[in-house]
JSON list of C-alpha atoms in Angstrom, two decimals:
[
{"chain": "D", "resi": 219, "resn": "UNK", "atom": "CA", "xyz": [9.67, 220.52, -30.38]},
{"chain": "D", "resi": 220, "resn": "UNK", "atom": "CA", "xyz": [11.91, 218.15, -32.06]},
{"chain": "D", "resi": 221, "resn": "UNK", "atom": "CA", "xyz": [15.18, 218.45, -32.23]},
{"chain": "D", "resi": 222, "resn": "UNK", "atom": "CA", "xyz": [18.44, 216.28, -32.83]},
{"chain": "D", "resi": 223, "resn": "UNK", "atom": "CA", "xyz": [21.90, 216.88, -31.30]},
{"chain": "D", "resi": 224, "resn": "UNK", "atom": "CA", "xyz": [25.55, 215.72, -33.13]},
{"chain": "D", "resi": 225, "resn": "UNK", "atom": "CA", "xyz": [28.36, 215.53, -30.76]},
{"chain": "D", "resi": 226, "resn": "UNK", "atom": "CA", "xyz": [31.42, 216.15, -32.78]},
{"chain": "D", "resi": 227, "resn": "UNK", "atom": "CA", "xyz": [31.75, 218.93, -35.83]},
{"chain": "D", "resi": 228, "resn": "UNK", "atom": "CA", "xyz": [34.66, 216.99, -36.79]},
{"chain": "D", "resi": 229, "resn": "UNK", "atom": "CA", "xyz": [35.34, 212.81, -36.67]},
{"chain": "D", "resi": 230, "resn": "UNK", "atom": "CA", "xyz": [38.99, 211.47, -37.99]},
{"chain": "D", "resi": 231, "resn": "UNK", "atom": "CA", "xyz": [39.62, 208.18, -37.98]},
{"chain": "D", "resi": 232, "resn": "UNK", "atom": "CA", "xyz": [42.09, 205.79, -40.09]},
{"chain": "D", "resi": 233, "resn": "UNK", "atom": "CA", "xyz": [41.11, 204.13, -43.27]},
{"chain": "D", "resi": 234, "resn": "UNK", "atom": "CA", "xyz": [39.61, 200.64, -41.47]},
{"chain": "D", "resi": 235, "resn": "UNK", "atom": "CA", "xyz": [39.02, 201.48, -38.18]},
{"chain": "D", "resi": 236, "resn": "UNK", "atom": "CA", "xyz": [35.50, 201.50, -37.08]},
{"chain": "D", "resi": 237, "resn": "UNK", "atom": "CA", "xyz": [33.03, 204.95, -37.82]},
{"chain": "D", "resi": 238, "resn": "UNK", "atom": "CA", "xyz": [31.08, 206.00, -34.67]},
{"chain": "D", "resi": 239, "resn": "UNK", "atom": "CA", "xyz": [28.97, 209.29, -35.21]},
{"chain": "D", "resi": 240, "resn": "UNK", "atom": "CA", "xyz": [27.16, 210.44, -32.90]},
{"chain": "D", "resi": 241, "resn": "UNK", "atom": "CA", "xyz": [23.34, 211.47, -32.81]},
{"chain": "D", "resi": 242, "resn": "UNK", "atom": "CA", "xyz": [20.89, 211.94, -29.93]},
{"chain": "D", "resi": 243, "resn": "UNK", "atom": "CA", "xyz": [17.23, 213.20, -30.10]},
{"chain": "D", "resi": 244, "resn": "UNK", "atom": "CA", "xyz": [14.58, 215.27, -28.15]},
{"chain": "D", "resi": 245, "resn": "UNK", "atom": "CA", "xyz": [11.22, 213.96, -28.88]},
{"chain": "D", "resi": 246, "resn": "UNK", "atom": "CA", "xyz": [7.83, 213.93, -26.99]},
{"chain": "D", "resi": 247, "resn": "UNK", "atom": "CA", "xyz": [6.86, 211.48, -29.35]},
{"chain": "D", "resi": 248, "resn": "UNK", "atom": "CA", "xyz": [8.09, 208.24, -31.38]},
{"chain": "D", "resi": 249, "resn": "UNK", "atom": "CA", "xyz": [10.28, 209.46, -33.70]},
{"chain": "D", "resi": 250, "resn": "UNK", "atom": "CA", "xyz": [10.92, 208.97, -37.26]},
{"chain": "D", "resi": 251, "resn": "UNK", "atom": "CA", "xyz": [14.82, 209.49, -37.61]},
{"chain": "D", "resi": 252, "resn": "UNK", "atom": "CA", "xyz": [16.95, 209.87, -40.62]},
{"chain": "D", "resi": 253, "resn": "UNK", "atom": "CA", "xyz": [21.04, 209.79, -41.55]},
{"chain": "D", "resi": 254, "resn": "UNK", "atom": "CA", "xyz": [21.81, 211.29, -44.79]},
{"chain": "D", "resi": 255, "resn": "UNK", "atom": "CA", "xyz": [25.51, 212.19, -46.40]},
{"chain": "D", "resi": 256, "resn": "UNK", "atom": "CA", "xyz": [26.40, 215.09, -48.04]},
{"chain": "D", "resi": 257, "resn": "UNK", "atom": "CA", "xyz": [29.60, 214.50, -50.41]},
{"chain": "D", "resi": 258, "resn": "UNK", "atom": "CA", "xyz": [31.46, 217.80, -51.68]},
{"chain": "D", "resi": 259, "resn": "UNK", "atom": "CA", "xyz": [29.56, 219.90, -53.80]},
{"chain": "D", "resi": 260, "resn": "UNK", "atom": "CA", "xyz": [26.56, 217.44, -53.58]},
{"chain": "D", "resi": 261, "resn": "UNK", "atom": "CA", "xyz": [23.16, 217.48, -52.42]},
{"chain": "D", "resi": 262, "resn": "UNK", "atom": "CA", "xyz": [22.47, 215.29, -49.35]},
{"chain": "D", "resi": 263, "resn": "UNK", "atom": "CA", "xyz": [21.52, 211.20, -50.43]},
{"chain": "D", "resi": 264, "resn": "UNK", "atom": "CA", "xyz": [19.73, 209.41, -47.67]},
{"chain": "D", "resi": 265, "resn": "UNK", "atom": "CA", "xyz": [22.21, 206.73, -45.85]},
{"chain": "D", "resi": 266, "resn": "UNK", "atom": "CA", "xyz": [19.09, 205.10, -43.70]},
{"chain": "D", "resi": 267, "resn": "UNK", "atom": "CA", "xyz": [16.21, 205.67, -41.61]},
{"chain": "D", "resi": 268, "resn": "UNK", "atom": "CA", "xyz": [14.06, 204.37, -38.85]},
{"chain": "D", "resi": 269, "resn": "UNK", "atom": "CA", "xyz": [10.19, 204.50, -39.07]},
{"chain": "D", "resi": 270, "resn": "UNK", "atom": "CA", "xyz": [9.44, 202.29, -35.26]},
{"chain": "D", "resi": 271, "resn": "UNK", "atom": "CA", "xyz": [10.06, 198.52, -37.06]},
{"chain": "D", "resi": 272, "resn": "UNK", "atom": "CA", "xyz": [13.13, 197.19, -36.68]},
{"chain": "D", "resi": 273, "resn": "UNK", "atom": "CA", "xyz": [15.90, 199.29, -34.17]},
{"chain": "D", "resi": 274, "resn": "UNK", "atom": "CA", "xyz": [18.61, 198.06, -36.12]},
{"chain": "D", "resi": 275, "resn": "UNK", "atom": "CA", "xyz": [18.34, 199.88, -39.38]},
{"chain": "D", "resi": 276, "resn": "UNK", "atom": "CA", "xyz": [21.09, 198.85, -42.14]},
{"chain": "D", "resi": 277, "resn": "UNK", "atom": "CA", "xyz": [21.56, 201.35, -44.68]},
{"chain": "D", "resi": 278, "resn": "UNK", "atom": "CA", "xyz": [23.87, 201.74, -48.20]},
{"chain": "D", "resi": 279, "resn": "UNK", "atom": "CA", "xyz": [27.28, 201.42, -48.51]},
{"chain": "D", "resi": 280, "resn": "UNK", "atom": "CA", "xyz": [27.57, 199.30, -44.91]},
{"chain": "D", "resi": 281, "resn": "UNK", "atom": "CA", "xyz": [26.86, 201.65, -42.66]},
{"chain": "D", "resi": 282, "resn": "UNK", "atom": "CA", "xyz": [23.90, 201.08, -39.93]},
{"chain": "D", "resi": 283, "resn": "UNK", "atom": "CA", "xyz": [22.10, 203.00, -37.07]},
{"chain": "D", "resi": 284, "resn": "UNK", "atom": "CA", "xyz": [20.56, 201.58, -33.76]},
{"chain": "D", "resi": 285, "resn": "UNK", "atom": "CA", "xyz": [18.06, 203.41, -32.11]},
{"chain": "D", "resi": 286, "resn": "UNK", "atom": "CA", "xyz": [18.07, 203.52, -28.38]},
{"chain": "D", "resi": 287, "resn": "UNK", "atom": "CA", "xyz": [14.93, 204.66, -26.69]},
{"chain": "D", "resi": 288, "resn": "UNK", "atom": "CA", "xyz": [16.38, 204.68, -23.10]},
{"chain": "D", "resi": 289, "resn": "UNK", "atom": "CA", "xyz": [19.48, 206.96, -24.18]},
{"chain": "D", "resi": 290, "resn": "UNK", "atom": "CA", "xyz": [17.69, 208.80, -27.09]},
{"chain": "D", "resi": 291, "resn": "UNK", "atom": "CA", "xyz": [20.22, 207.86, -29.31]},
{"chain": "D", "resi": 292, "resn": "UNK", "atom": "CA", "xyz": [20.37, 206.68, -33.11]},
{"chain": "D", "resi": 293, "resn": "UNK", "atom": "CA", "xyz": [24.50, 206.40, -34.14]},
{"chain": "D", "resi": 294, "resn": "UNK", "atom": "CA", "xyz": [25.49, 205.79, -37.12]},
{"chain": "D", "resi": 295, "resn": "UNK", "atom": "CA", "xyz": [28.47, 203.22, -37.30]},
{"chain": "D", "resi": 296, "resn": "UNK", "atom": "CA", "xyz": [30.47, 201.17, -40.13]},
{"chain": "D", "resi": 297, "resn": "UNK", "atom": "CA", "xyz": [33.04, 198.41, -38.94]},
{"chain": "D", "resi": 298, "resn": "UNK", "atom": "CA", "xyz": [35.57, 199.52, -41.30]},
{"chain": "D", "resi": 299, "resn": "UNK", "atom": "CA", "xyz": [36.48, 202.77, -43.00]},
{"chain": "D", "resi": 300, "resn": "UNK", "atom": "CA", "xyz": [36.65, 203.54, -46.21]},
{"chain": "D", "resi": 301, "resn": "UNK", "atom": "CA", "xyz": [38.78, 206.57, -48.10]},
{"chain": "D", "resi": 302, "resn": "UNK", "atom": "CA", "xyz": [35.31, 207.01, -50.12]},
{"chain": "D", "resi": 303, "resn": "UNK", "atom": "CA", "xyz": [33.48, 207.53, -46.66]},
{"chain": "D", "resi": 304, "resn": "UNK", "atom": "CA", "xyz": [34.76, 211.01, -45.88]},
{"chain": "D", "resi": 305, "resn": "UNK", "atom": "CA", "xyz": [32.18, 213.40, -46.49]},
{"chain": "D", "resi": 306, "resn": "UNK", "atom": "CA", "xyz": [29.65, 215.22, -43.80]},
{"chain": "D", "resi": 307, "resn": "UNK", "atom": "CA", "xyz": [26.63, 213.76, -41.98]},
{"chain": "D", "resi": 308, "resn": "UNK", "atom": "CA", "xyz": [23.50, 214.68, -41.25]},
{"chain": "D", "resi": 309, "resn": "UNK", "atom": "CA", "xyz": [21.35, 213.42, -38.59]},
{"chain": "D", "resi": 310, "resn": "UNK", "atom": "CA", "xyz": [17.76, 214.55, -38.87]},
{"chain": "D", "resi": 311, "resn": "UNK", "atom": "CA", "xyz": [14.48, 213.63, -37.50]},
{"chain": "D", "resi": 312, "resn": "UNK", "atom": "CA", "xyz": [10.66, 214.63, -38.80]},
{"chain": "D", "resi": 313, "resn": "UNK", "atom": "CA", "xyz": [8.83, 217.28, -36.76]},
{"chain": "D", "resi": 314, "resn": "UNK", "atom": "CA", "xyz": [5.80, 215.67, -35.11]},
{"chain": "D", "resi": 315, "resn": "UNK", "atom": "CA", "xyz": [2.73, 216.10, -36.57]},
{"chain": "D", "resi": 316, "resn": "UNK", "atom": "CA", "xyz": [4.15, 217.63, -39.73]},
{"chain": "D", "resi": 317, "resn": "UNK", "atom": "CA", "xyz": [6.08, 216.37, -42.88]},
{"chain": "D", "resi": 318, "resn": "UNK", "atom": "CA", "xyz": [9.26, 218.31, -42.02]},
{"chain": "D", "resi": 319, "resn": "UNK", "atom": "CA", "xyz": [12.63, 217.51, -41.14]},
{"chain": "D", "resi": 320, "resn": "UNK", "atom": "CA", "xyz": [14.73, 219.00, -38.28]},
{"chain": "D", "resi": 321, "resn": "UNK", "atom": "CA", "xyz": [18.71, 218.83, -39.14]},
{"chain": "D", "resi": 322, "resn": "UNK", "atom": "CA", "xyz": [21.37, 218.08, -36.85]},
{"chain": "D", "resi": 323, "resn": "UNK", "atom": "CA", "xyz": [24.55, 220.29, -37.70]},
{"chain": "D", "resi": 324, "resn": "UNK", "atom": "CA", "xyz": [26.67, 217.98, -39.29]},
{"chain": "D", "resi": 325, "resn": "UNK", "atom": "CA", "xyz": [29.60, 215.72, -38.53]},
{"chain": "D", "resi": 326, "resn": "UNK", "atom": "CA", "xyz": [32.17, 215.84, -41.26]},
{"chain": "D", "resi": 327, "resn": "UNK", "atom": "CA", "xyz": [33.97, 212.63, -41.49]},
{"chain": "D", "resi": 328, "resn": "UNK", "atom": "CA", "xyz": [37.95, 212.87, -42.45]},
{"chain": "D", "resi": 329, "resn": "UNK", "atom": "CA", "xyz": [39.09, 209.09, -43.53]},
{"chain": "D", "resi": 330, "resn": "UNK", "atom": "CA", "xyz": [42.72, 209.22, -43.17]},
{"chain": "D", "resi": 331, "resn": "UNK", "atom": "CA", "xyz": [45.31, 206.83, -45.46]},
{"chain": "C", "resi": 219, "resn": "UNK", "atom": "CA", "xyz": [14.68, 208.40, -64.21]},
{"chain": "C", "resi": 220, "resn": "UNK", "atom": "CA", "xyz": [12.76, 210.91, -61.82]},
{"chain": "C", "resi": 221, "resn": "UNK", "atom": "CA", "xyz": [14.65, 213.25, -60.67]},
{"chain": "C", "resi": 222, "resn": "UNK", "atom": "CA", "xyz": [14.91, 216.80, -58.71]},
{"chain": "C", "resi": 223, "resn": "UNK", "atom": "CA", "xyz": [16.89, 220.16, -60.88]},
{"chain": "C", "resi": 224, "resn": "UNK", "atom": "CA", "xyz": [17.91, 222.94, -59.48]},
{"chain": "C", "resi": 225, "resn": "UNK", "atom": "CA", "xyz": [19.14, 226.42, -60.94]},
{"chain": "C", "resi": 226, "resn": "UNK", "atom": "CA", "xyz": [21.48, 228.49, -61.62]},
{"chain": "C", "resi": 227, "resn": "UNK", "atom": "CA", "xyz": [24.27, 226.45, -59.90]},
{"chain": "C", "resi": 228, "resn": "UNK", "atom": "CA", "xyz": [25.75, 229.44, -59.21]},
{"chain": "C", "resi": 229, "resn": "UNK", "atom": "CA", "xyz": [24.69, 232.58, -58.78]},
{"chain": "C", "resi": 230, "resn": "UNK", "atom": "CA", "xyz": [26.26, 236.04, -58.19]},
{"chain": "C", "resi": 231, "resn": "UNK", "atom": "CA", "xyz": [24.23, 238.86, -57.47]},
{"chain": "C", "resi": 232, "resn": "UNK", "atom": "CA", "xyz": [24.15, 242.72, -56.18]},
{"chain": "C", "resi": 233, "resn": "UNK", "atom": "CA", "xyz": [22.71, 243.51, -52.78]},
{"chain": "C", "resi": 234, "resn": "UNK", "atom": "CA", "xyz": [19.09, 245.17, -53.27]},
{"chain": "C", "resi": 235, "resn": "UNK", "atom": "CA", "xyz": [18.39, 242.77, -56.58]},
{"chain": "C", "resi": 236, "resn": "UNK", "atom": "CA", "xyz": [15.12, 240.74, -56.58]},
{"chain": "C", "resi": 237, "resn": "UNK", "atom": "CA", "xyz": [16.75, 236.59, -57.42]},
{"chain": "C", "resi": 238, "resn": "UNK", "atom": "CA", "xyz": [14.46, 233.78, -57.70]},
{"chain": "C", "resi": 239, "resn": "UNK", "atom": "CA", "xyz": [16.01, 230.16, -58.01]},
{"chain": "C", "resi": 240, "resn": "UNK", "atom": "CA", "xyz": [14.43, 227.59, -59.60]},
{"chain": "C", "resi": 241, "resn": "UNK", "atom": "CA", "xyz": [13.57, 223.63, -58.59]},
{"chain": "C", "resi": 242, "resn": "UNK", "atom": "CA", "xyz": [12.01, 221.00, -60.90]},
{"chain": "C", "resi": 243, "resn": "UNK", "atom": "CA", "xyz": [11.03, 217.62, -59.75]},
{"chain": "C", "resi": 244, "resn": "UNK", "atom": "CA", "xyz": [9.63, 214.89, -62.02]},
{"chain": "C", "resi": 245, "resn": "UNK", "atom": "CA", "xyz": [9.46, 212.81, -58.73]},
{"chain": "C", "resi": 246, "resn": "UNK", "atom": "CA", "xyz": [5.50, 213.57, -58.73]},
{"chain": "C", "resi": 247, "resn": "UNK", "atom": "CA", "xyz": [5.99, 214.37, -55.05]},
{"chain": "C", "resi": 248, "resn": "UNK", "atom": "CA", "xyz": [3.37, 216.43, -53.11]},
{"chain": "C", "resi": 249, "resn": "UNK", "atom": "CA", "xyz": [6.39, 217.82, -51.23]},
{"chain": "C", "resi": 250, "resn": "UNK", "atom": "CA", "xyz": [8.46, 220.01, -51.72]},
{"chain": "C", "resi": 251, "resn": "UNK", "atom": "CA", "xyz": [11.05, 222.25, -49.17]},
{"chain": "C", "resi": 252, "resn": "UNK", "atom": "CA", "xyz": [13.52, 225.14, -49.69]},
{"chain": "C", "resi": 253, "resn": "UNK", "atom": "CA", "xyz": [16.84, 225.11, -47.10]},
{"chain": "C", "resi": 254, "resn": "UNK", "atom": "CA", "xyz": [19.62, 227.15, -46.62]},
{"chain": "C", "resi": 255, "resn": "UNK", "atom": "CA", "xyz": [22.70, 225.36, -45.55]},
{"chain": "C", "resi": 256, "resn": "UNK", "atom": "CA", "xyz": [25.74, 227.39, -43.95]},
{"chain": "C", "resi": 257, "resn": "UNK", "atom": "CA", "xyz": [28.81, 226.88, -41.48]},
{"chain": "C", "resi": 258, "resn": "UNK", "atom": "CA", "xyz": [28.11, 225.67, -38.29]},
{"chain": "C", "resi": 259, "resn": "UNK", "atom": "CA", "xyz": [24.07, 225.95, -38.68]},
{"chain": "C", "resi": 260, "resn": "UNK", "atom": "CA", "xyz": [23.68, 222.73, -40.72]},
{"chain": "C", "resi": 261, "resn": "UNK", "atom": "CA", "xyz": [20.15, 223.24, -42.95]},
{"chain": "C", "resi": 262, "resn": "UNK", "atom": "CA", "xyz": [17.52, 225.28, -42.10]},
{"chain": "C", "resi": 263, "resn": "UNK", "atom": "CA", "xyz": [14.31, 225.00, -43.67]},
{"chain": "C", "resi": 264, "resn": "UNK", "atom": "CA", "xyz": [13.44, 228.42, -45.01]},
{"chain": "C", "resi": 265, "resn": "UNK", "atom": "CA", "xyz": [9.86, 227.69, -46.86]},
{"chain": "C", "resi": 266, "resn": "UNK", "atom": "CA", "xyz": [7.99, 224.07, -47.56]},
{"chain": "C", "resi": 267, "resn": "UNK", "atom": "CA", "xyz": [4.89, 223.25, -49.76]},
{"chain": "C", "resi": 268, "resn": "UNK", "atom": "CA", "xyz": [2.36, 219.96, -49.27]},
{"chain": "C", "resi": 269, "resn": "UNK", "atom": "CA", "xyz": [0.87, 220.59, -52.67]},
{"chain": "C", "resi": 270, "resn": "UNK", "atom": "CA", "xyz": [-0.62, 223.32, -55.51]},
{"chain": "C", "resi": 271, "resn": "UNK", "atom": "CA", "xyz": [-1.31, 226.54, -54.04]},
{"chain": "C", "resi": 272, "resn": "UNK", "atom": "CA", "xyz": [-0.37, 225.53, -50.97]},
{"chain": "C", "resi": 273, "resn": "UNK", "atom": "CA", "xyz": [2.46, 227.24, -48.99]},
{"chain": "C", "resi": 274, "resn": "UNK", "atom": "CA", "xyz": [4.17, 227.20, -45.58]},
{"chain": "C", "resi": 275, "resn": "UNK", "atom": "CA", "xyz": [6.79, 229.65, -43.66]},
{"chain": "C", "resi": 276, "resn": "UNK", "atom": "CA", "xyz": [10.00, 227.55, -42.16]},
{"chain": "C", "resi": 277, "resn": "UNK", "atom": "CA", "xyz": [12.51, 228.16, -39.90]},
{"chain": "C", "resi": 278, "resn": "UNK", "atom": "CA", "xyz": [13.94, 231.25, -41.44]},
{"chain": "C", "resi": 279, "resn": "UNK", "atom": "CA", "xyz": [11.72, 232.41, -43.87]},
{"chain": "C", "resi": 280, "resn": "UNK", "atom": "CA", "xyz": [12.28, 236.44, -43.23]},
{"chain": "C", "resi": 281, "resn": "UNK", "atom": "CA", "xyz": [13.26, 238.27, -47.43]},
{"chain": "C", "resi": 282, "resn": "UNK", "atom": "CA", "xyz": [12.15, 234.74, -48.87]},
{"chain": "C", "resi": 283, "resn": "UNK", "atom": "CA", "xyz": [8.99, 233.79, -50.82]},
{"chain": "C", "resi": 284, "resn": "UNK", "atom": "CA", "xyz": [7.69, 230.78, -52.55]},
{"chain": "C", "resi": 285, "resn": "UNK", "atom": "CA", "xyz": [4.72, 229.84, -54.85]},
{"chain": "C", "resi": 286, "resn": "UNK", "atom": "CA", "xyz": [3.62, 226.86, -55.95]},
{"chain": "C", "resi": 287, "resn": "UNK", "atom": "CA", "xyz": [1.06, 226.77, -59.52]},
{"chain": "C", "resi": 288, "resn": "UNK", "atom": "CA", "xyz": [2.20, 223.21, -60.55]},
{"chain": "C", "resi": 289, "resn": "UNK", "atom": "CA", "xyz": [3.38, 220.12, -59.23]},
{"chain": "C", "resi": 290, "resn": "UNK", "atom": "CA", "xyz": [6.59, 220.08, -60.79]},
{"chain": "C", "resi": 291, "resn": "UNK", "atom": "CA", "xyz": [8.08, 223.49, -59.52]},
{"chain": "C", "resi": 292, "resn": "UNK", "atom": "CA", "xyz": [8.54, 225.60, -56.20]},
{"chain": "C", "resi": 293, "resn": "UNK", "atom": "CA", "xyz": [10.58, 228.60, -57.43]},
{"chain": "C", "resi": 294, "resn": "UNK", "atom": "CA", "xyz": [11.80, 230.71, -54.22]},
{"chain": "C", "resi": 295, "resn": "UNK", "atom": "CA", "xyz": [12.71, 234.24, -54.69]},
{"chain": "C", "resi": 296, "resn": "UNK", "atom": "CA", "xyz": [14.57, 236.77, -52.62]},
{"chain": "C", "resi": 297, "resn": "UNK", "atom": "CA", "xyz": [12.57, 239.83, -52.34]},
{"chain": "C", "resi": 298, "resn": "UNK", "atom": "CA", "xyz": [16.00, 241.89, -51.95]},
{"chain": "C", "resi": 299, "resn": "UNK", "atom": "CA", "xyz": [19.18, 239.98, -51.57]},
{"chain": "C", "resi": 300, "resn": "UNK", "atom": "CA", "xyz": [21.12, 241.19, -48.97]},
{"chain": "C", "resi": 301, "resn": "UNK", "atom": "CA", "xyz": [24.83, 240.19, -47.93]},
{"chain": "C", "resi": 302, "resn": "UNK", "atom": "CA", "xyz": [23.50, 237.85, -45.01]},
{"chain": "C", "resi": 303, "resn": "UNK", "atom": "CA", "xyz": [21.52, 235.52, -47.70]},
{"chain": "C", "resi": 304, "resn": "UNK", "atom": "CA", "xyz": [25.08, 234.56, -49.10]},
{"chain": "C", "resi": 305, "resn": "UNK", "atom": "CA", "xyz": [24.64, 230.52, -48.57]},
{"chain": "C", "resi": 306, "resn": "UNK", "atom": "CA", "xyz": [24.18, 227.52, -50.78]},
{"chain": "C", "resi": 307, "resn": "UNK", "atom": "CA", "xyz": [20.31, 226.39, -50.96]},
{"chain": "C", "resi": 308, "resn": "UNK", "atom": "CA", "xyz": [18.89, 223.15, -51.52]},
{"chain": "C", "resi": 309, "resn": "UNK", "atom": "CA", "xyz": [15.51, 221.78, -52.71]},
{"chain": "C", "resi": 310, "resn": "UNK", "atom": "CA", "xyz": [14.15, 218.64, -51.63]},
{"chain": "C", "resi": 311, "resn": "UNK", "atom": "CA", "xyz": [10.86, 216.78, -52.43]},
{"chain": "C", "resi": 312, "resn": "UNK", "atom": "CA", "xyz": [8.62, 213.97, -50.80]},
{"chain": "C", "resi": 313, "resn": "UNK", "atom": "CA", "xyz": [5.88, 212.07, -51.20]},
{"chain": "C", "resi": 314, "resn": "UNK", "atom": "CA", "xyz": [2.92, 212.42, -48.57]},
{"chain": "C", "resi": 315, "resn": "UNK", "atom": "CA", "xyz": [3.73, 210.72, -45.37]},
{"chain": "C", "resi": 316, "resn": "UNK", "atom": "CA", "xyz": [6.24, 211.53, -42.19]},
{"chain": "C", "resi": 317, "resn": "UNK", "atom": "CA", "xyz": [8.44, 208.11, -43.03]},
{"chain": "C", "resi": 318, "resn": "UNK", "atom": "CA", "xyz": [8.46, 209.31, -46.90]},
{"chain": "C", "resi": 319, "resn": "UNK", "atom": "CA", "xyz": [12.31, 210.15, -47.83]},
{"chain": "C", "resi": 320, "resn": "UNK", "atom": "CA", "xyz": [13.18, 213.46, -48.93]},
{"chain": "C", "resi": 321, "resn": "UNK", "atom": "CA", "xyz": [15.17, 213.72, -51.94]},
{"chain": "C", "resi": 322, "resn": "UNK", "atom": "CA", "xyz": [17.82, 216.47, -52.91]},
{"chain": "C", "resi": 323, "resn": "UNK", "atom": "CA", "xyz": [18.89, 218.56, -55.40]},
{"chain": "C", "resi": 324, "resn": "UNK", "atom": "CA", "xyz": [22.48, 219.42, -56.21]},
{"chain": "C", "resi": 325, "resn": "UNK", "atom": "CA", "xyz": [22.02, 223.07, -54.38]},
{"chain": "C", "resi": 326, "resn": "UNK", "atom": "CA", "xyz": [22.62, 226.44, -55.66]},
{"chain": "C", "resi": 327, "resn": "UNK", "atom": "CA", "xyz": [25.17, 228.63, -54.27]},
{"chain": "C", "resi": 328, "resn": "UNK", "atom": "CA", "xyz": [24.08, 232.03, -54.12]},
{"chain": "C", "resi": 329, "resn": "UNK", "atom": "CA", "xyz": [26.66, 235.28, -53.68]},
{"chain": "C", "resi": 330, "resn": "UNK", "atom": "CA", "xyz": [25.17, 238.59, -52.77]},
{"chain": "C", "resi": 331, "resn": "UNK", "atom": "CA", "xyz": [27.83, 241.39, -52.79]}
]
């Protein structure tokens, strides 16, 4: 079965630094992987996704994902932080043969000042 | 616009009480999912729908149920709430197709005492 790890419950980093989070998945199969971001007291908005075209996938608000085949990775990064970044993000990636998503736990993102 | 409603926002009930929550989409979306999100699990997809009449256990579907007579609407009610259903829960539709983005609502949060 599919499933996606998150390494890190908890990322800080400084208002302009670089955002590395982390996301690697089991699959038997190509998958179809997903970032979304959950803000507080939101519902979860879909940041990007990768459907086998291009490996570099850009998303909104500058942040973009390269998937990895040989590590099983797909990590979401942005060069430069922003105070409107912090929130908590989900990796996720569809169950094969089925319509459903599998959720990562979450990385919540603390942009400090 | 199209759109995805969820409610109550909030809800507080008694342990033993039959709930239902309610989800409205004007998306048009075959789709449609029910998850429970809570500390440290991320979501979990409790009960998921392709279409009318049509209706599918998830992850963690024990003291849920869902029906679907429209389009529009997959209501999911609590049989009899107990204290470890105390979570926030969050509808989400799609179109047919694996790549096909999933979109939120704002999520209910749900207190059984």
């Amino acid at each position: 079965a599919q499933s996606v790890t998150q390494l890190g419950s908890h990322v800080s980093v400084s208002e302009g630094a670089l955002v590395l989070l982390r996301c690697n998945y089991s699959s038997s199969v190509p998958p179809y992987l997903f970032w979304y971001v959950q803000y507080p007291n939101q519902g979860l908005q879909l940041l990007l996704k990768y459907t086998s075209a291009a490996t570099l996938v850009k998303g909104i608000n500058g942040f973009e994902a390269e998937f990895k085949k040989s590590e099983t990775s797909f990590h979401l990064t942005k060069p430069s932080a922003h105070m409107s970044d912090a929130a908590e993000y989900f990796c996720a990636v569809i169950e094969g043969g089925s319509e459903k998503l599998v959720f990562g736990k979450g990385t919540k993102l603390t942009v400090n000042p | 616009d199209a759109e995805i409603t969820q409610s109550p926002r909030h809800k507080i009930t008694e342990t033993g009480r039959q709930v239902t929550l309610a989800c409205h989409q004007t998306w048009n979306h075959n789709n449609m999912f029910w998850y429970r999100q809570d500390l440290g699990h991320g979501l979990r997809l409790i009960h998921y729908s392709y279409g009318v009449q049509d209706t599918n256990k998830g992850e963690v579907s024990d003291g849920y149920s869902v029906s679907r007579s429209n389009t529009e609407d997959l209501p999911l009610t609590l049989e009899s709430a107990a204290s470890s259903q105390t979570s926030v829960y969050f509808c989400a539709s799609s179109s047919t197709g694996s790549t096909d983005t999933q979109y939120f609502g704002p999520g209910t949060r749900l207190t059984v005492l």
